[in-house]
Short mmCIF file of C-alpha atoms and ligand atoms in Angstrom, two decimals:
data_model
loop_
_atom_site.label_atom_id
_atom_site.label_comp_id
_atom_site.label_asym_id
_atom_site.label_seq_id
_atom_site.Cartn_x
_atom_site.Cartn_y
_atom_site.Cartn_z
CA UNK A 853 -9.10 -1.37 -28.92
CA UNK A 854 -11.70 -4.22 -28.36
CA UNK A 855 -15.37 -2.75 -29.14
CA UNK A 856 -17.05 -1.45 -25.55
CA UNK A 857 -20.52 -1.43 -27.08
CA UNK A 858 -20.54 2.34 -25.39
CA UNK A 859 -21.16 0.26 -22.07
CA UNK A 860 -21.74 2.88 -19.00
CA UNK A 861 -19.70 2.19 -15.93
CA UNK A 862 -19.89 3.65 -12.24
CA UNK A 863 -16.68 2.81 -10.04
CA UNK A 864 -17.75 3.63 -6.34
CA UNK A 865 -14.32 4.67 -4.59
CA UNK A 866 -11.53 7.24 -6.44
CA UNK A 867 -9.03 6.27 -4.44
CA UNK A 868 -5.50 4.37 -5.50
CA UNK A 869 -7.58 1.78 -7.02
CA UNK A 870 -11.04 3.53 -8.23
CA UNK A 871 -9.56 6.33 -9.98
CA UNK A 872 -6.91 4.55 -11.78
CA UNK A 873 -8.95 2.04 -12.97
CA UNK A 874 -11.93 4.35 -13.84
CA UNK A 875 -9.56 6.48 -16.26
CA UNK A 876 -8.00 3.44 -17.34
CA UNK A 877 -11.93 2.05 -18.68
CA UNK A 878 -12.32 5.77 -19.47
CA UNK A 879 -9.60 5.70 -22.05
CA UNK A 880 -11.30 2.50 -23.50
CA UNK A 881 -13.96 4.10 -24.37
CA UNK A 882 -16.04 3.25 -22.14
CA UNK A 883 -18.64 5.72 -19.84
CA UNK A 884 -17.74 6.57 -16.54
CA UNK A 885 -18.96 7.77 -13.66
CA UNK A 886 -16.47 8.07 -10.67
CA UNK A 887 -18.45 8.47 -7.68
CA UNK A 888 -16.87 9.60 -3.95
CA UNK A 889 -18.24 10.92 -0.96
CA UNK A 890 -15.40 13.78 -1.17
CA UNK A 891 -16.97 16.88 -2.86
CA UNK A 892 -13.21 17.55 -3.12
CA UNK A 893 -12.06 14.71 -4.78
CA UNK A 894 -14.86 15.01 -6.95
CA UNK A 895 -14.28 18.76 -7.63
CA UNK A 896 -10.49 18.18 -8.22
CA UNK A 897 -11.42 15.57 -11.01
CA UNK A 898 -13.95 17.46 -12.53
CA UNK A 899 -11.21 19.78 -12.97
CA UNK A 900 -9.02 17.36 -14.71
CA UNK A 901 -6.81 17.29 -11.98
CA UNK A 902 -5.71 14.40 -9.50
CA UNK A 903 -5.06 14.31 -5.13
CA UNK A 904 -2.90 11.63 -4.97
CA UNK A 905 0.44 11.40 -6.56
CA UNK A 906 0.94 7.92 -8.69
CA UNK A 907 3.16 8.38 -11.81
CA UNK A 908 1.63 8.43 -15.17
CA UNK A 909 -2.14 9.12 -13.57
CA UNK A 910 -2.38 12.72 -13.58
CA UNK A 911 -1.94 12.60 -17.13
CA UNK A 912 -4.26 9.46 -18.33
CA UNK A 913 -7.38 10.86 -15.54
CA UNK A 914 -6.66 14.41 -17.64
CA UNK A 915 -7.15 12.43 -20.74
CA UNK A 916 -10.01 10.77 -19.49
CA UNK A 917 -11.92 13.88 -17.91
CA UNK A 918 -10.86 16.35 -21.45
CA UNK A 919 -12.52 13.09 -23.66
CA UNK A 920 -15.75 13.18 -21.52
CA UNK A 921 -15.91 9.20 -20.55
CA UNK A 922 -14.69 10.12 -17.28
CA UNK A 923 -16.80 12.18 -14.76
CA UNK A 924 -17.42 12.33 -10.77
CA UNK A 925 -20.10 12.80 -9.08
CA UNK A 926 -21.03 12.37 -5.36
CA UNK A 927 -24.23 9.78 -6.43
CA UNK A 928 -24.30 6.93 -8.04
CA UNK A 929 -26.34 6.22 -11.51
CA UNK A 930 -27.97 3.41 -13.58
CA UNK A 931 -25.17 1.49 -15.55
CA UNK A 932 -24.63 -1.53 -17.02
CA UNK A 933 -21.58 -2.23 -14.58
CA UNK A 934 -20.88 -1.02 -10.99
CA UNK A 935 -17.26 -1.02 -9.46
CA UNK A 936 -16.89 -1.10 -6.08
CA UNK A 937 -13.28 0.15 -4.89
CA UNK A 938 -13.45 1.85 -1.21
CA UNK A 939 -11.21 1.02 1.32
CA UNK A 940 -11.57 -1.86 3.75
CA UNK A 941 -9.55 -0.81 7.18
CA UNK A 942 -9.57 -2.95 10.35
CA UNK A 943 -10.70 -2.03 13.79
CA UNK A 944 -7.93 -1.60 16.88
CA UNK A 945 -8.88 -5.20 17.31
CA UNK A 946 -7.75 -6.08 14.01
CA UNK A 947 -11.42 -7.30 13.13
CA UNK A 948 -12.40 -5.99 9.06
CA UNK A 949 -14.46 -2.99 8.72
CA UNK A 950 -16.52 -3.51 6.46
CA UNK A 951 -18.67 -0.16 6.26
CA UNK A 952 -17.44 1.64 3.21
CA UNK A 953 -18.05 -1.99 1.12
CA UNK A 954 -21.89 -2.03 2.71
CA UNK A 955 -22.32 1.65 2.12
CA UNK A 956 -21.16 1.27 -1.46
CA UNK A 957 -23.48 -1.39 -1.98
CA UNK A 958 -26.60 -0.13 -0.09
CA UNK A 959 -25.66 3.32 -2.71
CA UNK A 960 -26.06 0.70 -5.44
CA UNK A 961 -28.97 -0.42 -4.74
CA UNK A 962 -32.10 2.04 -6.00
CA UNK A 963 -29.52 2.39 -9.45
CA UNK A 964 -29.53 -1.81 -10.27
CA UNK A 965 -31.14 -3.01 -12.96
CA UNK A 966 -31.71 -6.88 -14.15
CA UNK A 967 -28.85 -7.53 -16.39
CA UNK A 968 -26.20 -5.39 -14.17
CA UNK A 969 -23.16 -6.61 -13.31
CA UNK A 970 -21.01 -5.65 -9.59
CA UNK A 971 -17.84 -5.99 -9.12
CA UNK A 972 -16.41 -5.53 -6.01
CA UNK A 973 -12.53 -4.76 -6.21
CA UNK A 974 -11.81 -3.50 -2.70
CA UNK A 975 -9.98 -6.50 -0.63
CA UNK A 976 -12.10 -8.28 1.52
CA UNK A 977 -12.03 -11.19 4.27
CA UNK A 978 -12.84 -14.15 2.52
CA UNK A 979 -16.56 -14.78 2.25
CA UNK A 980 -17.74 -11.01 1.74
CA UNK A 981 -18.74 -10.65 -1.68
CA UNK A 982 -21.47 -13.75 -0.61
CA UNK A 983 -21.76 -13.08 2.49
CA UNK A 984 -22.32 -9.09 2.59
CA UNK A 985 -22.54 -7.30 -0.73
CA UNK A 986 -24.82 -10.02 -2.53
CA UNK A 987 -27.56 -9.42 0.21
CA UNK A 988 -27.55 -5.91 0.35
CA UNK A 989 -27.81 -6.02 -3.20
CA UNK A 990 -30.62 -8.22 -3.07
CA UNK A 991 -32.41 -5.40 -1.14
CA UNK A 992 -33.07 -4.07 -4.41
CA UNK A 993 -35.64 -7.49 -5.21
CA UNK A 994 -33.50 -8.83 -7.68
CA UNK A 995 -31.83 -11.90 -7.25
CA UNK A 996 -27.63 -12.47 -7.33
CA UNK A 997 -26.49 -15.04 -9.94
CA UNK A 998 -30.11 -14.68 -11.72
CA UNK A 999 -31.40 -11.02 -12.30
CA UNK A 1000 -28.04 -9.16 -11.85
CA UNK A 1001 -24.44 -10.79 -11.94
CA UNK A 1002 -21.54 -10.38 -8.87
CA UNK A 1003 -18.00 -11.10 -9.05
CA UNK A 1004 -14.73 -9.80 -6.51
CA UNK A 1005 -11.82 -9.35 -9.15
CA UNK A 1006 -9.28 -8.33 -6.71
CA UNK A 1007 -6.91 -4.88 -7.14
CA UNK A 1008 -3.35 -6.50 -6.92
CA UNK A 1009 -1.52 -3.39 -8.19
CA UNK A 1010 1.92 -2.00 -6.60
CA UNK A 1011 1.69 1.99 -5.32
CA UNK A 1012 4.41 3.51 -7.49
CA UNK A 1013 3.45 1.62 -10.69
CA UNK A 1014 -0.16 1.41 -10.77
CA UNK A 1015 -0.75 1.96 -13.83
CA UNK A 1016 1.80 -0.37 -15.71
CA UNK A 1017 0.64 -3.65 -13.57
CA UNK A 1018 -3.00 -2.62 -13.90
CA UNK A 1019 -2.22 -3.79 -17.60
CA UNK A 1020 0.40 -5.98 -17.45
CA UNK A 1021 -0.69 -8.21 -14.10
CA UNK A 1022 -2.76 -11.50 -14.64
CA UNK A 1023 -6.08 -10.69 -12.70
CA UNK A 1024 -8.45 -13.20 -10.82
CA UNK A 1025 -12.21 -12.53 -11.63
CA UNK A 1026 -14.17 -14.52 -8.94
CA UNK A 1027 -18.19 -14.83 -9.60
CA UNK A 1028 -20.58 -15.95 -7.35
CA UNK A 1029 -21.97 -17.79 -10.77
CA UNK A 1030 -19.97 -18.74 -13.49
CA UNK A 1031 -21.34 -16.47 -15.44
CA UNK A 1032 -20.71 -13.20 -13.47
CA UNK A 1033 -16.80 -14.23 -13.81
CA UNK A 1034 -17.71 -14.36 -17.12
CA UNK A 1035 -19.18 -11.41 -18.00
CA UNK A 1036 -16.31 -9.46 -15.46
CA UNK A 1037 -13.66 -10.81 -18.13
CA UNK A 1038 -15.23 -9.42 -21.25
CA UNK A 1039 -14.87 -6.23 -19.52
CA UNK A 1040 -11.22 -6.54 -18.30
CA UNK A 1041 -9.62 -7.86 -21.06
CA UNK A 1042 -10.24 -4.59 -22.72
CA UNK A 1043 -7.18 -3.28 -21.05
CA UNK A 1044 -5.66 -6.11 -19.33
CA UNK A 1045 -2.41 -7.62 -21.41
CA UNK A 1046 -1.89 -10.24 -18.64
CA UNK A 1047 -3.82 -13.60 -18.15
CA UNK A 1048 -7.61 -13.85 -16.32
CA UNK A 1049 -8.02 -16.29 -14.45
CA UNK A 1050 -11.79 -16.93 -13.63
CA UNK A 1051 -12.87 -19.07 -10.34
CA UNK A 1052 -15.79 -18.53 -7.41
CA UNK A 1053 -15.90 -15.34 -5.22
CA UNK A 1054 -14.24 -16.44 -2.14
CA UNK A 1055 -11.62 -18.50 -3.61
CA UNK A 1056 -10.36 -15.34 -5.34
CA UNK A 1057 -10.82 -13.24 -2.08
CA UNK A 1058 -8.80 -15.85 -0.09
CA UNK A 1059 -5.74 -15.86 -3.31
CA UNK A 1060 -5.68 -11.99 -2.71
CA UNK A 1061 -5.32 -11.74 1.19
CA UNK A 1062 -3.10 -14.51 0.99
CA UNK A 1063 -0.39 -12.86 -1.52
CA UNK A 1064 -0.12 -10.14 0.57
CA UNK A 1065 -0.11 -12.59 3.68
CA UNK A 1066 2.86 -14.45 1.89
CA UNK A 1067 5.01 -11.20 1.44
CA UNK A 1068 4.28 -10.39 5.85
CA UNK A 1069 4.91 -13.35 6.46
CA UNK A 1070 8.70 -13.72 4.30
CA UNK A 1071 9.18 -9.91 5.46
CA UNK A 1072 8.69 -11.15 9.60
CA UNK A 1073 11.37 -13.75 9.12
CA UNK A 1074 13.82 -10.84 7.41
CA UNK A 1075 12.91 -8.93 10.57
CA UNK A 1076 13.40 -11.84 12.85
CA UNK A 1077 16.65 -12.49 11.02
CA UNK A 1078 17.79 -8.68 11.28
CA UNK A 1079 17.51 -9.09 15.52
CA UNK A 1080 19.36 -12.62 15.53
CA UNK A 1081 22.60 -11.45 12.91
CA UNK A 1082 22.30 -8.25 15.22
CA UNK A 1083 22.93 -10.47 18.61
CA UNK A 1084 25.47 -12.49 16.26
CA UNK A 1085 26.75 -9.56 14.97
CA UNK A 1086 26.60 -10.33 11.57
CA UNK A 1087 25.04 -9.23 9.06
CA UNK A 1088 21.58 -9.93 7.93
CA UNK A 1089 22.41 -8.42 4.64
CA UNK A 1090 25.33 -10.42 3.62
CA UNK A 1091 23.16 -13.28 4.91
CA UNK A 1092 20.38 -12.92 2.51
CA UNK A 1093 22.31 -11.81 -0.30
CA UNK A 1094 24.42 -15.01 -0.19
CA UNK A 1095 21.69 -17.39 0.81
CA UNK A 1096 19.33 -15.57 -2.40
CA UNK A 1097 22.17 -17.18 -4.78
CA UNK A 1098 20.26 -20.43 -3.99
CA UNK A 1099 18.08 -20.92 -6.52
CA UNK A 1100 14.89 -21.69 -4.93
CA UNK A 1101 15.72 -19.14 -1.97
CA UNK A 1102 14.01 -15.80 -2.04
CA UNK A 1103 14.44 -14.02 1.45
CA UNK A 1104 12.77 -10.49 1.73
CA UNK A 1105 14.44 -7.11 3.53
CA UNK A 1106 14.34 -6.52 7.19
CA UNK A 1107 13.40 -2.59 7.59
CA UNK A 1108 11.52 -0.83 10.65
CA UNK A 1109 8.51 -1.94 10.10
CA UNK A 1110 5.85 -3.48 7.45
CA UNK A 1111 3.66 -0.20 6.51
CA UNK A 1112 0.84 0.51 3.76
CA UNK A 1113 -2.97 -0.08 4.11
CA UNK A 1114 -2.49 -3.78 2.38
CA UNK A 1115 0.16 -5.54 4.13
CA UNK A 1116 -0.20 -4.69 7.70
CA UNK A 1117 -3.89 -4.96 6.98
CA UNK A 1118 -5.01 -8.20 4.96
CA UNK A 1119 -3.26 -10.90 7.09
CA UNK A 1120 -5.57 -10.08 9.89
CA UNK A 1121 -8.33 -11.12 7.37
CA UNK A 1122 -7.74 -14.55 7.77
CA UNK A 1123 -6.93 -14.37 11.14
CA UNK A 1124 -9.88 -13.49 11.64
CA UNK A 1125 -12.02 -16.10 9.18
CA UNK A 1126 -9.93 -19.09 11.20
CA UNK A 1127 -8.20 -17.76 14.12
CA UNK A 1128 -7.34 -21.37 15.54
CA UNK A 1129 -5.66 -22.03 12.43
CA UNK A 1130 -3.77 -19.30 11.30
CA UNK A 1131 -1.10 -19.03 14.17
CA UNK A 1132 1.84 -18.71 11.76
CA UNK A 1133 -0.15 -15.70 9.97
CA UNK A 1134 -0.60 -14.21 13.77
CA UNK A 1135 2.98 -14.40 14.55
CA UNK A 1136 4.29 -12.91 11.55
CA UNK A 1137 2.02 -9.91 11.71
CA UNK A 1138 3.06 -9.48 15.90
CA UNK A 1139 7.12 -10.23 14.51
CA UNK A 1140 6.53 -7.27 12.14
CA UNK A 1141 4.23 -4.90 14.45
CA UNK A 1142 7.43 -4.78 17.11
CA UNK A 1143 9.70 -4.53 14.37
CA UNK A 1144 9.47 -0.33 15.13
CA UNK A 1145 10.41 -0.69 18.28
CA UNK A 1146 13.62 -2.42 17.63
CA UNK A 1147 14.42 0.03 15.30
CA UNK A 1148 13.97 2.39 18.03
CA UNK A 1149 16.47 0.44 20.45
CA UNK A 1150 19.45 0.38 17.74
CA UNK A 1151 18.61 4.27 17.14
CA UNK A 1152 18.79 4.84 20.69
CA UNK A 1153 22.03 2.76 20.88
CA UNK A 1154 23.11 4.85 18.28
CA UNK A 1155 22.56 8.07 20.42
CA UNK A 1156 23.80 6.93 23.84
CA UNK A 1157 27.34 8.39 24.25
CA UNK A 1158 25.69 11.36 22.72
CA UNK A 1159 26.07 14.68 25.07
CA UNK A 1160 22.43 16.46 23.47
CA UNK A 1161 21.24 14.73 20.91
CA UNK A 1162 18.91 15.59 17.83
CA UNK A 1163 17.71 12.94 15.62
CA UNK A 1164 17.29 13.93 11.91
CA UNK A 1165 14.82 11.61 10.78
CA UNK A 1166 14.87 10.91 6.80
CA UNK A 1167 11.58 9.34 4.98
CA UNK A 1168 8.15 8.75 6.46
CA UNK A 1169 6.57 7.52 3.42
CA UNK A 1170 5.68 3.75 4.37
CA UNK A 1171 7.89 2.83 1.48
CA UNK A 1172 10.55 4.21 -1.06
CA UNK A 1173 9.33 6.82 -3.98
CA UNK A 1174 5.88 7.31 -2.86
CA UNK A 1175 4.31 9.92 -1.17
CA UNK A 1176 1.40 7.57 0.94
CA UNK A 1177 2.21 7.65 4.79
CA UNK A 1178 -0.32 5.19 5.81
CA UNK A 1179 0.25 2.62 8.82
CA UNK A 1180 3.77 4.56 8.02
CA UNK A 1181 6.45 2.74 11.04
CA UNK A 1182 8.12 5.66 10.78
CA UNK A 1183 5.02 7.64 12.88
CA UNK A 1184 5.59 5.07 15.65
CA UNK A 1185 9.50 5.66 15.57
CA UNK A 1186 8.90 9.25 15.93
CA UNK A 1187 6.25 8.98 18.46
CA UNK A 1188 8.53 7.10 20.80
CA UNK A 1189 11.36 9.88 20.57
CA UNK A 1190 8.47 12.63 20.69
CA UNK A 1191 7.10 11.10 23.81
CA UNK A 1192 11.24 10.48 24.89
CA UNK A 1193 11.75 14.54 24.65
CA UNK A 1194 14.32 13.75 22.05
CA UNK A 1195 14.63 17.00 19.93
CA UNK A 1196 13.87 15.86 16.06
CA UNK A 1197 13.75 17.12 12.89
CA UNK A 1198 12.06 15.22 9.83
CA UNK A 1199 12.85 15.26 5.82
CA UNK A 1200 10.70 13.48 3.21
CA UNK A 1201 11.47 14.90 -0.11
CA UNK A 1202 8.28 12.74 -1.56
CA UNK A 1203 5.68 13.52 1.12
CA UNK A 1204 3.90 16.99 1.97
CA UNK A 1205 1.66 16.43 5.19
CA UNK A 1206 2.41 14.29 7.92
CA UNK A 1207 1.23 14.26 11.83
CA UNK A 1208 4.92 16.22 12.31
CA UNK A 1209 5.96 19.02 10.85
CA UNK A 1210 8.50 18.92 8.04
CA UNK A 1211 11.38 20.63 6.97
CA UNK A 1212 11.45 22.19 4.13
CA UNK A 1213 14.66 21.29 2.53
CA UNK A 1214 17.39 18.80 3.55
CA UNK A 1215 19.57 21.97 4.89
CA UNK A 1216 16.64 22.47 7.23
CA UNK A 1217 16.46 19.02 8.76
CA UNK A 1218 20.20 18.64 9.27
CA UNK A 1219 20.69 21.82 10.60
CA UNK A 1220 21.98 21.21 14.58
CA UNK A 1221 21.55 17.47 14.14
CA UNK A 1222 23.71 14.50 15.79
CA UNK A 1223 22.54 11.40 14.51
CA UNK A 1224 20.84 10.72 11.18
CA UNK A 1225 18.05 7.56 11.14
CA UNK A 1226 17.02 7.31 8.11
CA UNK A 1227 13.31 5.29 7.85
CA UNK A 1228 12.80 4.84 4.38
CA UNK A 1229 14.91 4.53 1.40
CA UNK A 1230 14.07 6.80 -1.28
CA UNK A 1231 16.14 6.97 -4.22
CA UNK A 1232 16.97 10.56 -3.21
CA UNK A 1233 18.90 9.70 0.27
CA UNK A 1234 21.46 7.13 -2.25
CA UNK A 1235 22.67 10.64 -3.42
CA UNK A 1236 23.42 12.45 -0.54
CA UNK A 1237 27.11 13.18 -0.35
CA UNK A 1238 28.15 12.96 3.27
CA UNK A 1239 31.28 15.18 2.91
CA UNK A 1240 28.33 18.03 2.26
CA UNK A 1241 26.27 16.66 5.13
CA UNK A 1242 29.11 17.29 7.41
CA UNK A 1243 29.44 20.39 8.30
CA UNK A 1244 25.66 20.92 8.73
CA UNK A 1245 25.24 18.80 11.92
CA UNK A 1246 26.74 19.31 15.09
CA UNK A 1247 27.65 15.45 15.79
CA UNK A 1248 28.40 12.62 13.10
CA UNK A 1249 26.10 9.06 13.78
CA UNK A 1250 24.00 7.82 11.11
CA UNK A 1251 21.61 5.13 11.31
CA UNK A 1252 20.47 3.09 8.08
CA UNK A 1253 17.45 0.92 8.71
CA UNK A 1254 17.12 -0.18 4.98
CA UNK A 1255 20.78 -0.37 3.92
CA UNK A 1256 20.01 2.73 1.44
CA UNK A 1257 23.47 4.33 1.85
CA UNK A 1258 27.06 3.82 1.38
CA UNK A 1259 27.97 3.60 4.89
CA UNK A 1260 31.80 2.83 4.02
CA UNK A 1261 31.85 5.97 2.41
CA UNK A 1262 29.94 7.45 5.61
CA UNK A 1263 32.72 6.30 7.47
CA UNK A 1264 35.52 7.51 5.66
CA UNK A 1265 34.18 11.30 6.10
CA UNK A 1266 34.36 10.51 10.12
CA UNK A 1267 30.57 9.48 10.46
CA UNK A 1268 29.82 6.44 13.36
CA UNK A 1269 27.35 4.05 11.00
CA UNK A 1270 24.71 1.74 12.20
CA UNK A 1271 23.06 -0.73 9.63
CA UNK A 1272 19.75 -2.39 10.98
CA UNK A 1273 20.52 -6.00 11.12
CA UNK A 1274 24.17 -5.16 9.89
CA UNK A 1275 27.21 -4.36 11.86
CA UNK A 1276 27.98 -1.31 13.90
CA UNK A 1277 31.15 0.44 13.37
N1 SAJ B 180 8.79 -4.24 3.09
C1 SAJ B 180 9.86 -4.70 3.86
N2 SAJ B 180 10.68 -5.65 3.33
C2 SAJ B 180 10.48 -6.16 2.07
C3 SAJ B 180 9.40 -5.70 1.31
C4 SAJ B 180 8.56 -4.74 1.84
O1 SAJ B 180 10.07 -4.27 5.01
O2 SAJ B 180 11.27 -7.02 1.66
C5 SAJ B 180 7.87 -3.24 3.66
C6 SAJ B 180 7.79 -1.94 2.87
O3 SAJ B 180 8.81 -1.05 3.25
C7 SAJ B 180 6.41 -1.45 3.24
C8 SAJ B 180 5.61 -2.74 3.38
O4 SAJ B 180 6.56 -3.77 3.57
O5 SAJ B 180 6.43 -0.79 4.49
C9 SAJ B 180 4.73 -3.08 2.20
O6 SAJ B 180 5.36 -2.77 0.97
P1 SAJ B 180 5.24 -3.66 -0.35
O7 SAJ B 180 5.97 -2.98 -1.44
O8 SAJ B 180 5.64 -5.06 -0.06
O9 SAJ B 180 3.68 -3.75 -0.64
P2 SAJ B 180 2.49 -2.65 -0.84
O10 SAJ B 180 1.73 -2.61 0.44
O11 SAJ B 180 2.98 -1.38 -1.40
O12 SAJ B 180 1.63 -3.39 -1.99
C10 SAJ B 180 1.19 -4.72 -1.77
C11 SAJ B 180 1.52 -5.55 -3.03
N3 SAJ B 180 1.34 -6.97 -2.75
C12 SAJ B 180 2.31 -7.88 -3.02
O13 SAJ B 180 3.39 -7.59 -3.47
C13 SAJ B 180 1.95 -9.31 -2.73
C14 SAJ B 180 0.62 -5.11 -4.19
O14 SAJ B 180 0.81 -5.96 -5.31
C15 SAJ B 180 -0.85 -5.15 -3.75
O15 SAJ B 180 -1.72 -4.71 -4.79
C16 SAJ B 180 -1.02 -4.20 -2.57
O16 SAJ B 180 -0.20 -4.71 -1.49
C17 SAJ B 180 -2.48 -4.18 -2.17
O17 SAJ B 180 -3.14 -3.19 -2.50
O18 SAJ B 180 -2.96 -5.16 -1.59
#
């Protein structure tokens, strides 16, 4: 471990990023104050405990909180470092909301002292870390790049294995002075096995919204590709496994639906920076937005000879193995069937509260059911048997929209199958 000089550290935000990464400095050695404007997620810490389920944290923030470097508070206090890591939504109108980063920083403010150093982690439109936090900062007299330093270092971390890329991912640290990139990489490379790659602030909050912008983007022309092999009838599937044996080929999955707080979220970020010029951006995020309602039309296909249907839906996680629903397409799926007076029943073996109820156990959700449409493939679904799933529903349709299951084998035990973007049979 790299000597931490006993260094205190407050990370504004315990969310996904914040609390990860303040048990993560926590555990090398440094001081840390975790500060949220939940007194129950501050409460739950303080008990060594965790509310969000990521694998491998509960244990390392129960490290940090039994060691005393980690503690959370609802204030912030002097330190030599602040970390700010609260969420940046947008508005219906896809425009950034940028209140939780100003609150942050205006909570900064009466705690910075000339030497400090900010760091603002949450992902931002590209010219906010200069444009917004460095003034309210400057509320406090002192001046950015001179009396205290400022640098974004982007969170580019996967939900599901947090913890392993927080180490093991090369990290951009972008100061508003050389300097501040500087000083942000003494502190990083503490933990962080990967490269750091220092450059300005808004260059490194333009290489974050655009990763994220890349991956819509690829995933809209899967989608796109899902609706043409569908008219075809083909399959996308095939398509992109055989065209992925090129070696400079790497197409991404159609699904129902881009979900999450990142990727549904960041491309608008540019949009709205340079609307005139980011029409491919646009498109992609409108390609993906609809993509729920196509998934909608092949479940309703699916259901159309059927006398009284009931939909089992399966997943509404916004992707496989984790328990976040966020911007979830499977809330918009269910809506339309809701609003349809479609009778429905819904199964996520990962996820506890959702806008619907739940059932309990798979028996539950199958119970009576005609048609399953299953929304998100976690690993659990791959091991249903459908010779037991059977005799639980009253009629035999299944719709994949992620190609999770065996459909052949579906078939053979008398179910009709749909694949998304594959071929009905
Ligand atoms: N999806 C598809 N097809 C695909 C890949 C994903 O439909 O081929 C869907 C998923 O089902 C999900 C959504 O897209 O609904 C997003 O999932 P994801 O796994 O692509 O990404 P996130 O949102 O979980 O995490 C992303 C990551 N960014 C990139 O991979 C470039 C992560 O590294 C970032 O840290 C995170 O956004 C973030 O916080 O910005």
């Amino acid at each position: 471990m790299k000597e931490t000089n006993g260094k205190q550290l407050c990370v504004l935000g315990l969310g996904y990023i914040g609390l990860p990464s303040a048990s993560m400095f926590a555990t090398h050695g440094f001081d840390v104050l975790g500060v949220d404007v939940s007194n129950d997620i501050v409460d739950t810490i303080n008990r060594g405990e965790i509310h969000i389920t990521e694998p491998g944290l509960a244990t390392l923030a129960a490290a940090a909180v039994k060691s005393q470097r980690l503690r959370a508070a609802l204030e912030p206090r002097p330190s030599d470092v602040f970390f700010i890591a609260v969420p940046t939504p947008v508005h219906g109108d896809h425009g950034a909301d940028l209140t939780y980063v100003e609150q942050a920083s205006r909570a900064i403010v009466p705690h910075l002292r000339k030497g400090n150093l900010v760091i603002l982690e949450s992902t931002s439109p590209p010219g906010t870390t200069v444009g917004v936090v460095q003034p309210i900062l400057e509320e406090s007299g002192l001046k950015g790049g001179v009396d205290f330093l400022l640098a974004h270092s982007p969170e580019r971390v996967l939900p599901g294995q947090i913890l392993r890329e927080l180490i093991d991912n090369d990290r951009i640290i972008g100061g508003i002075t050389p300097e501040s990139a500087e000083e942000g990489k003494k502190l990083y490379e503490t933990f962080v096995a990967g490269d750091i790659l220092l450059t300005d602030a808004t260059t490194a909050e333009m290489a974050k919204v655009i990763e994220n912008t890349y991956r819509d983007v690829n995933i809209a022309l899967a989608n796109e590709l899902s609706r043409i092999c569908d008219t075809l009838g083909i399959s996308a599937w095939d398509v992109i496994e055989l065209a992925n044996r090129h070696p400079r080929v790497n197409l991404h999955k159609p699904g129902p639906g881009v979900g999450g707080h990142c990727i549904a979220v960041d491309p608008w970020f540019i949009v709205q920076a340079v609307p005139e010029q980011s029409r491919l951006i646009r498109l992609a995020r409108e390609i993906n937005d609809e993509q729920p309602h196509y998934a909608v039309q092949v479940i309703e296909s699916a259901i159309a000879g059927q006398e009284s249907p009931k939909i089992a839906f399966l997943g509404v996680a916004y992707k496989a193995n984790v328990d976040d629903t966020r911007e979830s397409p499977a809330l918009n799926i269910i809506q339309h069937f809701d609003k349809a007076g479609v009778p429905f029943s819904i199964f996520d073996p990962c996820v506890n509260r959702f806008q619907y109820p739940l059932a309990k156990t798979k028996e539950e959700a199958l119970d009576g059911a005609t048609c399953i449409a299953l929304l998100v493939n976690h690993n659990e679904f791959a091991t249903w048997d459908p010779a037991e799933i059977k005799p639980l529903m009253k009629a035999h349709a299944v719709v994949d929209t992620r190609n999770q299951l065996d459909l052949a084998q579906w078939r053979a035990e008398g179910f009709t199958t749909t694949l998304l973007g594959g071929k009905s049979t």
